Coordinates of C-alpha atoms and ligand atoms in Angstrom, one line a residue:
X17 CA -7.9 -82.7 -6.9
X18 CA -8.0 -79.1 -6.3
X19 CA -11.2 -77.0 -4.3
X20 CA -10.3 -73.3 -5.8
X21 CA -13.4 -71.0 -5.7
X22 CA -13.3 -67.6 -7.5
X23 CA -16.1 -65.2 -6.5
X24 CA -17.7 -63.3 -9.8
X25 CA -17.2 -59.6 -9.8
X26 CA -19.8 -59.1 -11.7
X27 CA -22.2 -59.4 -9.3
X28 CA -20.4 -57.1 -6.5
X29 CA -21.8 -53.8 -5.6
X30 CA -19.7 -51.4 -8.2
X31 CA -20.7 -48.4 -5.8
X32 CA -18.7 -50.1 -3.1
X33 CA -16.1 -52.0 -4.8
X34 CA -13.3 -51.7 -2.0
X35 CA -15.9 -53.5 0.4
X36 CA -16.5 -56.4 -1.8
X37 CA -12.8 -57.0 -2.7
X38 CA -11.5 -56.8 0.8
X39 CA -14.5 -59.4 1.7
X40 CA -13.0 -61.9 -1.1
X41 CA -9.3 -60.9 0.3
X42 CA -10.2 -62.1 3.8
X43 CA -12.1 -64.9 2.5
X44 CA -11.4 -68.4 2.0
X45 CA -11.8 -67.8 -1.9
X46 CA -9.2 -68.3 -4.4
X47 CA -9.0 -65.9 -7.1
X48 CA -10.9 -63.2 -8.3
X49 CA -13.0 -63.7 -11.3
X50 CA -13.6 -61.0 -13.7
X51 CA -15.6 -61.0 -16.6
X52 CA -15.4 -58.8 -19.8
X53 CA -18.0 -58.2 -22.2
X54 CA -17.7 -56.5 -25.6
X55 CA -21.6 -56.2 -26.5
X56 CA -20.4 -58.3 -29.6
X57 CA -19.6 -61.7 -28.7
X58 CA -22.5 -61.7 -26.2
X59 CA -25.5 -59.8 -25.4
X60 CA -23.6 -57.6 -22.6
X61 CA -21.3 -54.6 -21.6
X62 CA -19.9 -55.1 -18.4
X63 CA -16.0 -53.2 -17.8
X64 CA -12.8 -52.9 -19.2
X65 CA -8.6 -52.2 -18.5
X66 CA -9.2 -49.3 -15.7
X67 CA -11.8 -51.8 -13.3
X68 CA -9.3 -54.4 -14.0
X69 CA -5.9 -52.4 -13.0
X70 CA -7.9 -51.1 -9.5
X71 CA -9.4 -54.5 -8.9
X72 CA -5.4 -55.5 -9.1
X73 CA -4.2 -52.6 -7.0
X74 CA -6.3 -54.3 -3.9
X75 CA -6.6 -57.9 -4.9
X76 CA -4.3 -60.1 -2.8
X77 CA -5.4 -63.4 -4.5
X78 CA -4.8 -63.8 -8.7
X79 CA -7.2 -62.0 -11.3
X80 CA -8.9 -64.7 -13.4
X81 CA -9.9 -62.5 -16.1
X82 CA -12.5 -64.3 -18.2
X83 CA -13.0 -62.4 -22.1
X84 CA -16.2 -63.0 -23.3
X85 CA -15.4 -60.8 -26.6
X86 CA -14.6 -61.1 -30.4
X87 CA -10.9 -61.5 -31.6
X88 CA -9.2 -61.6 -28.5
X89 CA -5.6 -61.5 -29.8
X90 CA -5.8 -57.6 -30.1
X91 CA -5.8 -57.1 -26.3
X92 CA -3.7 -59.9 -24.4
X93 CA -0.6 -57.3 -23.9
X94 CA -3.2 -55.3 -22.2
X95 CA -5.0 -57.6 -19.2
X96 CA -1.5 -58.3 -18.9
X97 CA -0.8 -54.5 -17.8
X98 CA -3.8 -54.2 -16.2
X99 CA -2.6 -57.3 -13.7
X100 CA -4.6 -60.3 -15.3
X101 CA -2.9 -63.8 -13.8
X102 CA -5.4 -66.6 -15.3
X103 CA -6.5 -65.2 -19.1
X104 CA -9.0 -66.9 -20.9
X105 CA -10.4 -66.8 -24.2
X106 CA -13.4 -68.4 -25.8
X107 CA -12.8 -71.1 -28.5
X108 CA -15.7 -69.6 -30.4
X109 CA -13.6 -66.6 -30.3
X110 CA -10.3 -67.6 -32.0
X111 CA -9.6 -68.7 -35.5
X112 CA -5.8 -69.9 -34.2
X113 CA -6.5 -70.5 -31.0
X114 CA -2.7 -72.4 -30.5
X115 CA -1.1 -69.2 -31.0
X116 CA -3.4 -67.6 -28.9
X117 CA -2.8 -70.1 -25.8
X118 CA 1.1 -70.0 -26.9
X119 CA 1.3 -66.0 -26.8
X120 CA -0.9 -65.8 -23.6
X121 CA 1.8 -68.2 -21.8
X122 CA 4.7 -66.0 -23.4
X123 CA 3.0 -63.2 -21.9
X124 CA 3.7 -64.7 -18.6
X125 CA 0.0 -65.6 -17.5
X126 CA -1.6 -68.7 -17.1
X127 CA -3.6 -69.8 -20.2
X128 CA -7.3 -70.4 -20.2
X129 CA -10.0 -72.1 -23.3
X130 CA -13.9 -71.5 -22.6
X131 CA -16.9 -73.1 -24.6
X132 CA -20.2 -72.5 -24.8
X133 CA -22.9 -74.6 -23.8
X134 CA -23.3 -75.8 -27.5
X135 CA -19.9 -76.8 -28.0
X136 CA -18.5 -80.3 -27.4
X137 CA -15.1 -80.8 -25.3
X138 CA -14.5 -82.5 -28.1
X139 CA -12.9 -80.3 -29.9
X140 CA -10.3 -79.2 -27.5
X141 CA -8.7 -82.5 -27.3
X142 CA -5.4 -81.3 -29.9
X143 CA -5.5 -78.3 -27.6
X144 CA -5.3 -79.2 -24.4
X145 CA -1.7 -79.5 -24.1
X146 CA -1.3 -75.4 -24.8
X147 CA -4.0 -74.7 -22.0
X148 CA -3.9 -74.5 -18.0
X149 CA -7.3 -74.0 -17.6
X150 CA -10.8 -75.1 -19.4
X151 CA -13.2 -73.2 -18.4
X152 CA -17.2 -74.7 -18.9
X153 CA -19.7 -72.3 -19.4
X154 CA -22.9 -73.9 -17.7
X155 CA -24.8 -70.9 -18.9
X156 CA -25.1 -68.7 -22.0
X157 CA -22.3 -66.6 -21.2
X158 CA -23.8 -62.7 -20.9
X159 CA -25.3 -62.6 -17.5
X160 CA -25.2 -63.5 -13.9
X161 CA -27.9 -65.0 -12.1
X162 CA -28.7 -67.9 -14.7
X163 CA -30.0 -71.1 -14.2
X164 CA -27.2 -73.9 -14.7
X165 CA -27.6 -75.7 -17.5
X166 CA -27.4 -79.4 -16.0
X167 CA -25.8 -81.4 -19.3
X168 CA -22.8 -79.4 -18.1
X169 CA -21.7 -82.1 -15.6
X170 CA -21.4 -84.9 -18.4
X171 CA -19.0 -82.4 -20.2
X172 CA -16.7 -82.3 -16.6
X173 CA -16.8 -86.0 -16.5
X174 CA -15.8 -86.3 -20.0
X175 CA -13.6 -83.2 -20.0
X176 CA -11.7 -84.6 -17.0
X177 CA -11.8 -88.4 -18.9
X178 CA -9.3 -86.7 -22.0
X179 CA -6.8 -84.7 -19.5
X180 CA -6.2 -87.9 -17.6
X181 CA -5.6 -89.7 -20.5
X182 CA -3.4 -87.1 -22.0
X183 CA -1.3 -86.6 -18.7
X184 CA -1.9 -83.2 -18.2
X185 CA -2.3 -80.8 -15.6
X186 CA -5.0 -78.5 -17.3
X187 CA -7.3 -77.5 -14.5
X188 CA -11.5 -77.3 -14.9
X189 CA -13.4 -74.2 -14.4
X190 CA -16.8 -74.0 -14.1
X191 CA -18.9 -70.6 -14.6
X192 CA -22.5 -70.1 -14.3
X193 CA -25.4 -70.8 -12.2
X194 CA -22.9 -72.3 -9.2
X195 CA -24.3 -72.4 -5.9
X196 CA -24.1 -74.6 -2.5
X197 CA -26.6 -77.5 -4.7
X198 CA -24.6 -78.2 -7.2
X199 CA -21.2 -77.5 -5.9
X200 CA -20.5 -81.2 -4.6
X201 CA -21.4 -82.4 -7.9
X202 CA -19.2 -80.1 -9.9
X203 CA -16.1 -81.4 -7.4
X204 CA -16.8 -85.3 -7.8
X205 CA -17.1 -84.7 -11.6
X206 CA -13.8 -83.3 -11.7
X207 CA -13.9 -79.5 -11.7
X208 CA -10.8 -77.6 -10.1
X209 CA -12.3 -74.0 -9.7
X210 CA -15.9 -72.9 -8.9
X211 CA -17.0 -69.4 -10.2
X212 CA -20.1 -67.7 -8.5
X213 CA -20.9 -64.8 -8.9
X214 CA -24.7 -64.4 -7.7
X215 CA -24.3 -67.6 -4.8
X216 CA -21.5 -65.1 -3.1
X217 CA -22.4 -61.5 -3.8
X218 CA -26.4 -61.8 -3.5
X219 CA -26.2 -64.2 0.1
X220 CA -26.9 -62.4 2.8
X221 CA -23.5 -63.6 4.6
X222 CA -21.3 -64.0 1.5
X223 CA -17.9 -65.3 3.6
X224 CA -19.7 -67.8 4.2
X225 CA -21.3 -68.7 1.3
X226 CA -17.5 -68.8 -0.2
X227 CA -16.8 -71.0 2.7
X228 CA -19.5 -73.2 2.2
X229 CA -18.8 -73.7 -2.0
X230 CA -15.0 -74.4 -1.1
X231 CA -16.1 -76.9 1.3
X232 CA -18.9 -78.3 -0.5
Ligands
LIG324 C1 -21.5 -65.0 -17.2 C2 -20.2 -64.9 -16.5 C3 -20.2 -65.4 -15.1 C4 -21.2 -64.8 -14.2 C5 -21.6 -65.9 -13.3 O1 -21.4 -64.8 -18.5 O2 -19.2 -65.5 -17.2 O3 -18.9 -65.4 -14.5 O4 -20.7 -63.7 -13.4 O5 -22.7 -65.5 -12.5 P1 -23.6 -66.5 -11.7 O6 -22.7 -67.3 -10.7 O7 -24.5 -65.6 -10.9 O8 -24.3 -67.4 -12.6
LIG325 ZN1 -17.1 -65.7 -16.2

């Protein structure tokens, strides 16, 4: 079983950006988690290739680059120049979503599925084969600072239920509404990687509030 927390850019202070990455850098956090939003496939703009590419020019730990926007295919060569290691897409995103995993891999990243709330694990299982990572959105993807939607925790259980049986090494992400009460939960249900975003940036000590979510 595998502990890997990934702080949420999202909610770091974009005036002081160096601060905040060297915090994560010298933390006990895993990779960096950064989210991209296209006003289109949700309700939200957040940044694009140039944040990416400087977040990579000081991150010492793997960008986890999360694309919460329409037809995703256009712009996989591009997070992969701007220093993306982890890219995912969202299922509700792809129409061929096998060549999407397969040219993501080819690309020489790792190879990441998300679903929405509304969607069942389900309908990964003739996928999960082509993916490292599933990442379960326990929010509606959009914001930070949601409340986690609790229903997520059946869809670990289950989610973890089909790798096993499949024999593969596909890890599970969990994004949204993370924090030191739920954490412990999220581990024993069989997620791999925590993302938080508001539990890290908005504590008042937030090494330690990474410390406490990878030891939860
Ligand atoms: C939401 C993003 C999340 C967000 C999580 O759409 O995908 O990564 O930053 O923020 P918290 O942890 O505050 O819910
Ligand atoms: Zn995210």
């Amino acid at each position: 079983m595998n502990r890997l927390v990934a702080p949420s850019l999202l909610s770091a202070d974009f005036g002081n950006l160096d601060k905040d990455i060297e915090m994560v850098n010298s933390s006990q956090a895993d990779w960096f988690h950064l989210d991209i939003m296209d006003g289109v496939f949700v309700p939200n703009i957040s940044f694009g290739f140039p944040v990416v590419a400087q977040v990579k020019r000081m991150a010492q730990k793997p960008l986890d680059v999360h694309l919460m926007i329409v037809d995703p295919d256009r712009y996989l060569e591009k997070f992969k120049e701007a220093g993306a290691d982890v890219l995912t897409v969202h299922y509700e995103a792809c129409n061929h979503l096998h060549r999407t995993l397969s040219q993501i891999r080819a690309l020489g990243m790792k190879a990441g599925v998300s679903i929405n709330p509304h969607t069942s694990v389900e309908v990964l299982n003739d996928i999960l084969e082509e993916a490292d990572l599933v990442l379960i959105m326990s929010v509606n993807p959009g914001f930070g600072g949601q409340k986690f939607i609790k229903n997520s925790i059946q869809k670990i259980t289950r989610l973890k239920e089909m790798i096993t049986q499949k024999g593969c090494k596909t890890l599970i992400e969990v994004d949204g509404g993370v924090d030191a009460n739920n954490a412990a939960a999220l581990y024993a249900a069989g997620a791999d990687v925590l993302v938080a975003g508001n539990a890290v940036f908005k504590a008042e000590n937030p090494t330690k509030a990474i410390e406490i979510l990878k030891n939860a």
